[in-house]
GROMACS .gro file of C-alpha atoms in nm:
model
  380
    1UNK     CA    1   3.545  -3.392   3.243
    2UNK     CA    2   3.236  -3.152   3.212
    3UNK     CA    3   3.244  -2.966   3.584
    4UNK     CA    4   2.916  -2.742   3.635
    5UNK     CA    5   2.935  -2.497   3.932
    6UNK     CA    6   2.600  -2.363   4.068
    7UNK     CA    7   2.635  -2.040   4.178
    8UNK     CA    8   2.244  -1.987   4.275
    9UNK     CA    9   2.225  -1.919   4.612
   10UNK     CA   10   2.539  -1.713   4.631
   11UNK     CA   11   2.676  -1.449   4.408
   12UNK     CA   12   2.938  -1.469   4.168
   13UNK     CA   13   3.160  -1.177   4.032
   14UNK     CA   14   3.344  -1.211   3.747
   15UNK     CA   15   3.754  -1.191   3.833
   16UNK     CA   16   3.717  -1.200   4.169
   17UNK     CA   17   3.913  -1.365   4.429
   18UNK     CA   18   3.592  -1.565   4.589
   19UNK     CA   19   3.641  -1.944   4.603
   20UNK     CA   20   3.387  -1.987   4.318
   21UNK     CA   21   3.670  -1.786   4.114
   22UNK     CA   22   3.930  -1.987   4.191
   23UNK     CA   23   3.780  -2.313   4.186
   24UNK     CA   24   3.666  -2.282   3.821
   25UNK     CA   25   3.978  -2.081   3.733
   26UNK     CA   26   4.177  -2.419   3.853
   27UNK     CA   27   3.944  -2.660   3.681
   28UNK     CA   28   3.970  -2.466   3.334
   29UNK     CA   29   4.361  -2.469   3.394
   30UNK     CA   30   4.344  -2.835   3.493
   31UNK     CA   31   4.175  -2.904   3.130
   32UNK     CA   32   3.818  -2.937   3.225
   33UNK     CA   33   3.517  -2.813   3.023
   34UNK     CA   34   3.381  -2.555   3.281
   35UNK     CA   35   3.034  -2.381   3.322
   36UNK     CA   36   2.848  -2.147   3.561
   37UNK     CA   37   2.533  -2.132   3.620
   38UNK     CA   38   2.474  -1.843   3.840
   39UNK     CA   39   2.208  -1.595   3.931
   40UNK     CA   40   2.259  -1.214   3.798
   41UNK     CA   41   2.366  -1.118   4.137
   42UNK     CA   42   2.707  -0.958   4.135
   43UNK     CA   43   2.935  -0.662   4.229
   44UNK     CA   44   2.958  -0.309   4.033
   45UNK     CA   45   3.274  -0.128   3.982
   46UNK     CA   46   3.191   0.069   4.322
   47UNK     CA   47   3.206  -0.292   4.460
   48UNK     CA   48   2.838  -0.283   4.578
   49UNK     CA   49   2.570  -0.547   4.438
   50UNK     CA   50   2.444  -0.471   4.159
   51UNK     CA   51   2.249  -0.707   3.904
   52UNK     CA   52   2.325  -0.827   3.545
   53UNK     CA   53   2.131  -0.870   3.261
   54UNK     CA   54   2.040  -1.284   3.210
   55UNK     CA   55   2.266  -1.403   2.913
   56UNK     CA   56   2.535  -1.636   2.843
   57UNK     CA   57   2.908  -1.545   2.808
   58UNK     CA   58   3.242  -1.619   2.863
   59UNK     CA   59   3.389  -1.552   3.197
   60UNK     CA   60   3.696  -1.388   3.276
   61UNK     CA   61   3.776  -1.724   3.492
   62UNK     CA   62   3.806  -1.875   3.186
   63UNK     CA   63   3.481  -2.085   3.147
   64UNK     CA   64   3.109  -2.024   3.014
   65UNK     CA   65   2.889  -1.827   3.227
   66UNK     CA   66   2.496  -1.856   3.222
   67UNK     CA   67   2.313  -1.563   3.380
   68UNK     CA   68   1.991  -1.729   3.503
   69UNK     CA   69   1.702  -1.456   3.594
   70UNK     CA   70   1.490  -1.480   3.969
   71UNK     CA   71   1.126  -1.614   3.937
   72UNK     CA   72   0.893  -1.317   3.840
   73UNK     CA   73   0.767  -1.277   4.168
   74UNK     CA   74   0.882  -0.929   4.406
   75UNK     CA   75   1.240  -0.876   4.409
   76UNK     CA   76   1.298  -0.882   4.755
   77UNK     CA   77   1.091  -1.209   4.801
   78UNK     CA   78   1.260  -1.382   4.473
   79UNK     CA   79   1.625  -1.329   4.615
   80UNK     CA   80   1.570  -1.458   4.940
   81UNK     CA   81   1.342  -1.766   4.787
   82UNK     CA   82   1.659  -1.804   4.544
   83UNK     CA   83   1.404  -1.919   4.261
   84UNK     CA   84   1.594  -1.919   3.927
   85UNK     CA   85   1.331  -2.075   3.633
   86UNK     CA   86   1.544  -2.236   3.345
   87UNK     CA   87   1.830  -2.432   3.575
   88UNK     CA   88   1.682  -2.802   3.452
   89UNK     CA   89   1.718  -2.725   3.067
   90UNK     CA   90   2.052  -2.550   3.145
   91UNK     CA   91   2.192  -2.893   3.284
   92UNK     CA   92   1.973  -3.106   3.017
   93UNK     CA   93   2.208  -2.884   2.789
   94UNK     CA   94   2.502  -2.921   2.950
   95UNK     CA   95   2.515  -3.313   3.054
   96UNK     CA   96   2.792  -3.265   3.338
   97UNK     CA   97   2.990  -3.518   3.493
   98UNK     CA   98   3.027  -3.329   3.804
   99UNK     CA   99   2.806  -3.023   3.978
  100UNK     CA  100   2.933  -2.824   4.243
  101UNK     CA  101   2.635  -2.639   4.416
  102UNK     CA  102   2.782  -2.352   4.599
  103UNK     CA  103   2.544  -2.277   4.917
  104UNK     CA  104   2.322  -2.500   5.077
  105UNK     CA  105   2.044  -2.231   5.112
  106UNK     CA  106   1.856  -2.201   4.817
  107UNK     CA  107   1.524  -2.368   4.572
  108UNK     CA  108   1.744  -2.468   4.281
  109UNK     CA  109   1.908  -2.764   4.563
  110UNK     CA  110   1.595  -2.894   4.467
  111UNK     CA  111   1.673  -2.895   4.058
  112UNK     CA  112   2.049  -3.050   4.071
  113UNK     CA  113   1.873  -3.318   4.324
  114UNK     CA  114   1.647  -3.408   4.087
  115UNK     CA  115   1.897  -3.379   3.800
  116UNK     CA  116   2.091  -3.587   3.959
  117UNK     CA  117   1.804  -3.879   4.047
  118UNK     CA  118   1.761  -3.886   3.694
  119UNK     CA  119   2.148  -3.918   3.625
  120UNK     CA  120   2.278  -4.101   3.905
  121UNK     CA  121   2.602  -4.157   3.760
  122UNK     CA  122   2.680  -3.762   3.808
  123UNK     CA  123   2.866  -3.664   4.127
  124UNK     CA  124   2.660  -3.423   4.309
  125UNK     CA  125   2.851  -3.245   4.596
  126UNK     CA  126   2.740  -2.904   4.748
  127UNK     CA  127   2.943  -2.679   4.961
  128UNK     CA  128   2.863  -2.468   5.299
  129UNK     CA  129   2.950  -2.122   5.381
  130UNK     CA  130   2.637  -2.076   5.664
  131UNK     CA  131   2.724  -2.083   6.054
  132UNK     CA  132   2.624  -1.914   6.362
  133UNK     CA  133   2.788  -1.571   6.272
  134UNK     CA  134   2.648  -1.486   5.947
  135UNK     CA  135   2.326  -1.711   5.929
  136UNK     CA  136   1.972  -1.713   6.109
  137UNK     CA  137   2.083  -1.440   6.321
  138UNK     CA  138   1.718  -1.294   6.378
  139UNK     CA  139   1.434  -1.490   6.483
  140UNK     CA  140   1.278  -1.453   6.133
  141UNK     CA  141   1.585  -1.563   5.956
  142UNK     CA  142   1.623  -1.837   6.163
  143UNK     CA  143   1.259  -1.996   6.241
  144UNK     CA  144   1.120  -1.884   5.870
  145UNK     CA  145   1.389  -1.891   5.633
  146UNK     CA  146   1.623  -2.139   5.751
  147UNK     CA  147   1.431  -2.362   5.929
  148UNK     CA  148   1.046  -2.297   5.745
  149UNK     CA  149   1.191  -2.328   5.445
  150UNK     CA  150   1.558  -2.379   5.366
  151UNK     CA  151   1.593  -2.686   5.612
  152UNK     CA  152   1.313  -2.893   5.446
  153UNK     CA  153   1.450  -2.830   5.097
  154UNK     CA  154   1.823  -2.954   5.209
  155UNK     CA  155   1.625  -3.289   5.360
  156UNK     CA  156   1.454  -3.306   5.052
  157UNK     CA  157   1.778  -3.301   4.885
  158UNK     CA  158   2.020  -3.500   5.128
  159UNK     CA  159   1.989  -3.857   5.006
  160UNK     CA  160   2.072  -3.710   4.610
  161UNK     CA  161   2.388  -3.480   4.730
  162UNK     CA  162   2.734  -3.703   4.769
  163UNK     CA  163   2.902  -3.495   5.013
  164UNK     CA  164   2.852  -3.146   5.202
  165UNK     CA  165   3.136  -2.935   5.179
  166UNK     CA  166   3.206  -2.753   5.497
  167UNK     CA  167   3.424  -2.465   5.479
  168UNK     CA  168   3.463  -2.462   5.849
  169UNK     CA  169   3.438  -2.615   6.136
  170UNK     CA  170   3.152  -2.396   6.285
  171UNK     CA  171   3.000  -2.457   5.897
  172UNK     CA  172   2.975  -2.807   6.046
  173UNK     CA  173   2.880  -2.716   6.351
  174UNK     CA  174   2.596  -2.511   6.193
  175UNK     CA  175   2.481  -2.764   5.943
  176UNK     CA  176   2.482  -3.036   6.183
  177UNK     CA  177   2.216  -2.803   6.432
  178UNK     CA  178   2.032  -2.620   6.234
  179UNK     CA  179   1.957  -2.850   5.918
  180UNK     CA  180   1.996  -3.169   6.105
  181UNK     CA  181   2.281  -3.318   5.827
  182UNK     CA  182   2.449  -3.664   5.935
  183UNK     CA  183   2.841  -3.617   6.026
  184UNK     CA  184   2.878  -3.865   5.775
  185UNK     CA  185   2.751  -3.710   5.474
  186UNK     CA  186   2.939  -3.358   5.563
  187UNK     CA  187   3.340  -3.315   5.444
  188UNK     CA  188   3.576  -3.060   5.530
  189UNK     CA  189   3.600  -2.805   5.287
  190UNK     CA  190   3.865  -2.480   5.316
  191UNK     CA  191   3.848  -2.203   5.140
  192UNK     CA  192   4.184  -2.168   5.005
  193UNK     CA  193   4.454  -2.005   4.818
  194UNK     CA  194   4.759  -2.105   4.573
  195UNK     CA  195   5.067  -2.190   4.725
  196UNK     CA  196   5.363  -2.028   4.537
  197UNK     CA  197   5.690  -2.210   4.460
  198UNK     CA  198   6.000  -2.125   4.608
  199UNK     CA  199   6.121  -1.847   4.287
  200UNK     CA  200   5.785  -1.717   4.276
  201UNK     CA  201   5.752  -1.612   4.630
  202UNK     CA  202   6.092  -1.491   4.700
  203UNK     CA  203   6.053  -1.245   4.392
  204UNK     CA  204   5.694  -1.140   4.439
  205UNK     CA  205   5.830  -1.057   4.860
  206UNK     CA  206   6.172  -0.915   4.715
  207UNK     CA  207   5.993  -0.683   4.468
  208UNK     CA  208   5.694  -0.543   4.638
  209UNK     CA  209   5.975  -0.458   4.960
  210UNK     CA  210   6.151  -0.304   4.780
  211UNK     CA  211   5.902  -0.104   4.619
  212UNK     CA  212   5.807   0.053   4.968
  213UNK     CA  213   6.189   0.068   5.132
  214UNK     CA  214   6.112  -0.270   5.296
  215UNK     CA  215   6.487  -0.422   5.429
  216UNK     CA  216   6.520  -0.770   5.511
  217UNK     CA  217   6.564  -0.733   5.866
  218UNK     CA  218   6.226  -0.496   5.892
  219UNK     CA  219   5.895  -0.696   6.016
  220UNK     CA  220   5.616  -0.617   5.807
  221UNK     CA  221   5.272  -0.678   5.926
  222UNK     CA  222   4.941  -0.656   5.668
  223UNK     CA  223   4.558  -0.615   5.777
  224UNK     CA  224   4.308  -0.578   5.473
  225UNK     CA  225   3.932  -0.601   5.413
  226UNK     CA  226   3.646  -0.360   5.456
  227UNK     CA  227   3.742  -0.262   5.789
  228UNK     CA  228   3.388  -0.235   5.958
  229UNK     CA  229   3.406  -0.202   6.351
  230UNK     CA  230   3.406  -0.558   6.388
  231UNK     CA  231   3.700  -0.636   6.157
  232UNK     CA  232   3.914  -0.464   6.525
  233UNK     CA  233   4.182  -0.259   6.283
  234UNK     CA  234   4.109   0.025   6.584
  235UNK     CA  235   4.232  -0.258   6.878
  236UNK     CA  236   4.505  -0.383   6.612
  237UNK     CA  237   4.677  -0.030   6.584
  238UNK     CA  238   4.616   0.026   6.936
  239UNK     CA  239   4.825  -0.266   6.988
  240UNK     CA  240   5.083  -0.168   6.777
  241UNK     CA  241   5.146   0.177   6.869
  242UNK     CA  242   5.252   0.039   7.245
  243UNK     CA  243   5.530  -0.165   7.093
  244UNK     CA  244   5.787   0.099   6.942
  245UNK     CA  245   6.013  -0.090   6.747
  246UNK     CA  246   6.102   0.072   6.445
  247UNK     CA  247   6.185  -0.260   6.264
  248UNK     CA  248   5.779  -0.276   6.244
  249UNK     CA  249   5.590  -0.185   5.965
  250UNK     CA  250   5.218  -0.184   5.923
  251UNK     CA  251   5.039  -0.169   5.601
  252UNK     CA  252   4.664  -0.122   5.562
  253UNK     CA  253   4.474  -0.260   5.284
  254UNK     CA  254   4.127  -0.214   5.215
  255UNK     CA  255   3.815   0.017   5.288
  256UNK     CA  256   3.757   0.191   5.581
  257UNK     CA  257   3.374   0.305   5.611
  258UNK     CA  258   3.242   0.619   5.766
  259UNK     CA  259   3.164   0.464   6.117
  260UNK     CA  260   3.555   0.393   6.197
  261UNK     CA  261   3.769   0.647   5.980
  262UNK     CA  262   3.826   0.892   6.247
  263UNK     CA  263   3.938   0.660   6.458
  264UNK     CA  264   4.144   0.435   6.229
  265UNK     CA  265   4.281   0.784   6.033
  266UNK     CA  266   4.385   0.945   6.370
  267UNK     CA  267   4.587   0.624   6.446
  268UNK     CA  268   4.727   0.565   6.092
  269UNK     CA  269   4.878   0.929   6.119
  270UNK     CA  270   4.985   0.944   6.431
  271UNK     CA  271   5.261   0.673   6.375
  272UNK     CA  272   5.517   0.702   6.069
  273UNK     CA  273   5.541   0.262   6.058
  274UNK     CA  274   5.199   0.297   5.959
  275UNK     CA  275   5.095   0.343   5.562
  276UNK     CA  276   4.741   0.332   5.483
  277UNK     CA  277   4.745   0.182   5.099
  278UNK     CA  278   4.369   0.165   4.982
  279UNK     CA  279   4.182  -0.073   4.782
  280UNK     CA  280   4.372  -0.309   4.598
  281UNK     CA  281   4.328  -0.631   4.365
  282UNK     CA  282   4.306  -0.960   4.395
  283UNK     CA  283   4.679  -1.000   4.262
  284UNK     CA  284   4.807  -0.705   4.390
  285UNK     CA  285   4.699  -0.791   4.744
  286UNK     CA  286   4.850  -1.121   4.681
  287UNK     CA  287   5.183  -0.960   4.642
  288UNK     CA  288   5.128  -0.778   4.950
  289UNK     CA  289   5.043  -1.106   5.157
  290UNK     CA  290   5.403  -1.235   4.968
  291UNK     CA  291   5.565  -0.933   5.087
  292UNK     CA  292   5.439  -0.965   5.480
  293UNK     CA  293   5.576  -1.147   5.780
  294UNK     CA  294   5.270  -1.152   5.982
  295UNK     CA  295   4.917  -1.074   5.868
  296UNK     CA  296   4.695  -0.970   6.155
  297UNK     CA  297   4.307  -1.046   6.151
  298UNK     CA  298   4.191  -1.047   6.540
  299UNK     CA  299   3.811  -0.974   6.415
  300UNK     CA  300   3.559  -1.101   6.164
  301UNK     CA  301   3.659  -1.403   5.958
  302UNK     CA  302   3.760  -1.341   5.639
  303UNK     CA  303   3.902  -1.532   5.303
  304UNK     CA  304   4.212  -1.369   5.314
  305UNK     CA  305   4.310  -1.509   5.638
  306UNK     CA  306   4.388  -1.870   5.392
  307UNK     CA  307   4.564  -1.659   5.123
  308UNK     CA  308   4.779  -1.537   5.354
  309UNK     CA  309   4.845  -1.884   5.539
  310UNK     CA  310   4.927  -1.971   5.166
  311UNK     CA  311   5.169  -1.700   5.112
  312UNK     CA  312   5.363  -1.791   5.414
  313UNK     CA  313   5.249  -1.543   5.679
  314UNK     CA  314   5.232  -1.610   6.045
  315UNK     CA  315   4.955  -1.498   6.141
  316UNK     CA  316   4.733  -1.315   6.463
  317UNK     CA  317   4.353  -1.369   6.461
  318UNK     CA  318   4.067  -1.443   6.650
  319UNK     CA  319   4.056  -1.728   6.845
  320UNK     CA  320   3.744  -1.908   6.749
  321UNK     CA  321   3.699  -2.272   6.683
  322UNK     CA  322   3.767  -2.310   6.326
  323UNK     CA  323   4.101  -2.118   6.397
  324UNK     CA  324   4.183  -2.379   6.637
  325UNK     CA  325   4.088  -2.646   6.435
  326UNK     CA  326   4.268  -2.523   6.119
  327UNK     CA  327   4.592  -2.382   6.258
  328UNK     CA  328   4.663  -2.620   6.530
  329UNK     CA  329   4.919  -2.407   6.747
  330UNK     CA  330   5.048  -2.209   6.427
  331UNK     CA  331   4.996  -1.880   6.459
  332UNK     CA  332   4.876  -1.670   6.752
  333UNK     CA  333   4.512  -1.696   6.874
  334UNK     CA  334   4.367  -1.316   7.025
  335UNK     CA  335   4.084  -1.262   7.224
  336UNK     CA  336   4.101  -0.917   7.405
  337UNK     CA  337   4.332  -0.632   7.319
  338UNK     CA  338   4.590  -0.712   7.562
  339UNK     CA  339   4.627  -1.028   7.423
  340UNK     CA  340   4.716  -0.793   7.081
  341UNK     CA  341   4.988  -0.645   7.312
  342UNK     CA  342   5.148  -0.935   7.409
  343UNK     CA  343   5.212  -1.096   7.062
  344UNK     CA  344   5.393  -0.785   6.920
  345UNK     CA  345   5.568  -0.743   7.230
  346UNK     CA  346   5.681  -1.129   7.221
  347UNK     CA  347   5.765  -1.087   6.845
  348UNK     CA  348   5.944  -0.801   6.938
  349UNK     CA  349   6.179  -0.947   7.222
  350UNK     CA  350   6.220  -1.256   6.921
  351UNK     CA  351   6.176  -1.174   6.611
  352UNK     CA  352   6.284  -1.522   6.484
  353UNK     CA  353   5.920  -1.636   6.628
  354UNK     CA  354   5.791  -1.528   6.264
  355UNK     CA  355   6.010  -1.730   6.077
  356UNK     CA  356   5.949  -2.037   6.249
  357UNK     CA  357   5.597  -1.966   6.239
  358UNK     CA  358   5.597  -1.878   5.892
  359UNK     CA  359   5.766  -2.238   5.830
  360UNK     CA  360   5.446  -2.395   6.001
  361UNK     CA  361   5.190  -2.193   5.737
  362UNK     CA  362   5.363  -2.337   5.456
  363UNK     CA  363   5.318  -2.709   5.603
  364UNK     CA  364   4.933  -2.588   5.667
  365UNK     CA  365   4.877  -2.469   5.319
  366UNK     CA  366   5.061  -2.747   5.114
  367UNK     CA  367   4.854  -2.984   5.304
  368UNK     CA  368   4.468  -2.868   5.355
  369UNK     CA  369   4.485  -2.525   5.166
  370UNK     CA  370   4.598  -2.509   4.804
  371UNK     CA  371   4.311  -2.479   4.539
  372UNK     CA  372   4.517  -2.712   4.308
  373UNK     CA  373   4.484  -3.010   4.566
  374UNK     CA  374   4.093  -2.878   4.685
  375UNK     CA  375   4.002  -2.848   4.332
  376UNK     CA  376   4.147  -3.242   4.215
  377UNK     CA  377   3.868  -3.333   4.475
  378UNK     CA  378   3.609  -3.289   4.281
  379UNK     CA  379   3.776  -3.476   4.010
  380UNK     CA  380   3.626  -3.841   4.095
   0.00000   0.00000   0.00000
């Protein structure tokens, strides 16, 4: 099957751990013939955007990559308009089976729509990361961009697209409001994550322990990202420092900006169960995730909250509705710091609380979260 993923109105970086990566990194090993077609946004070295050269190549996700250039109009105005000349012949060329249009928001909706009127056998499904958080959050983003003149493009669009993928519940939510899409054209969507069998985990969790003096009976909690204020690494090692048993372990992964280092530095050393271990990869955090009991995310949503339901972790984080909808009542759901306070002091009085809810990630993961069973979904 020829699967095309359009990656116009959102970046992609080669070898990353984004769901674009995956997903085509899963088709390719699922036997597919796989393409991008993506703008030349992407990341540098120093993990800030930086912009390719337009070209073709192959991917280190395994499939062809097409570097389409913006419309030669201002920069600025070109990637917000998300104009990318040269998509039609691109598809002409390619003759997929399948197209995957990652991010509603974005003039090339308008090319794969008509692509696909003119080949109505191909499936045409496009996915949504936009909601109320990280979307229309000024009154020219909203009333311009998204509803002036992303919103009339997706109506344009609607009755040529076979399902909108929704990666969350306040995705929905969002989509439904602001862009007026029927419930019944919209599908839930997860990012994901790869479940590991049995073997695999329990040496990936055995080795990385023991790399860092980990015992069996120690409780290991993980936070990662780029810990901007509101990721709450500050309120989670708060939290932590009140409960002092010295079974728990707290590894920090990530990058910690300017505006929260003191603070998050003065905690990290004042408390030996505390290791601060820098950036790491998208395999070598995986290990990590393998290695932890709990991970802890009571702020800003991120991607790694699914990899981490896939590796097995119980898990603390913010308790919004997509949590809720997701996780069910796996997990604990934090709103305040106190509320931080009471879960390590409950999982201190009983530890066996993270096994059991460890056991109810797995169930979660095998069921709405692997990218093997998201990524057969596309296969129609």
């Amino acid at each position: 099957m020829k699967i095309v993923h359009c990656c116009l109105s959102c970046f992609y970086i080669d070898g990353y751990g984004y769901q674009e990566n995956e997903l085509v990194r899963q088709n390719v090993a699922d036997g597919h013939d796989v393409t991008v077609i993506a703008s030349t946004e992407t990341f540098g070295d120093d993990r800030k955007l930086t912009y390719l050269e337009p070209g073709e190549y192959i991917g280190t996700d395994g499939a062809k990559v097409c570097r389409l250039d913006y419309v030669k109009i201002p920069k600025f105005l070109a990637r917000k308009l998300r104009i990318n000349p040269g998509l039609m012949r691109l598809l002409e060329l390619e003759k997929p089976d399948v197209i995957l249009f990652h991010g509603l928001c974005g003039w090339e909706l308008l090319t794969v729509s008509k692509y696909k009127k003119l080949n109505p056998e191909v499936k045409l499904f496009a996915d949504s990361h936009e909601d109320k958080h990280n979307s229309a959050t000024s009154f020219i983003s909203k009333n311009i961009l998204h509803l002036g003149y992303y919103k009339p493009i997706i109506q344009r669009s609607l009755k040529h697209i076979d399902k909108v993928f929704c990666l969350s519940s306040e995705v929905k939510d969002f989509c439904s409001s602001m862009y007026q899409i029927p419930d019944e054209k919209m599908e839930m969507y997860h990012l994901g994550g790869h479940v590991l069998s049995d073997m695999e985990y329990d040496e990936l969790r055995t080795r990385t322990r023991r790399k860092h003096a980990i015992s069996d009976s120690d409780i290991l909690f993980v936070q990662s990202g780029k810990f901007d204020y509101k990721k709450k690494l500050v309120e989670s090692l708060t939290a932590f420092k009140k409960t002092s048993n010295a079974s728990f372990k707290y590894f920090v992964i990530g990058a910690i900006p300017d505006e929260v280092e003191a603070d998050v530095m003065s905690l990290i050393k004042s408390d030996v169960r505390i290791e601060f271990l820098g950036w790491k990869s998208t395999e070598e955090l995986q290990n990590y995730l393998s290695a932890a009991d709990v991970y802890v995310q009571p702020g800003s949503q991120s991607a790694t909250m699914q990899n981490s339901v896939c590796a097995r972790c119980a898990v603390i984080l913010d308790d919004v509705k997509s949590h809720r909808f997701l996780l069910g009542d796996a997990g604990w759901l934090v709103r305040e710091q106190c509320d931080l306070e009471n879960v390590f002091n409950l999982i201190a009085n009983d530890p066996n609380l993270v096994k059991l809810q460890s056991e109810k990630s797995l169930s979660i993961a095998r069921q709405h979260l692997d990218y093997k069973m998201l990524a057969k979904r596309l296969e129609v």
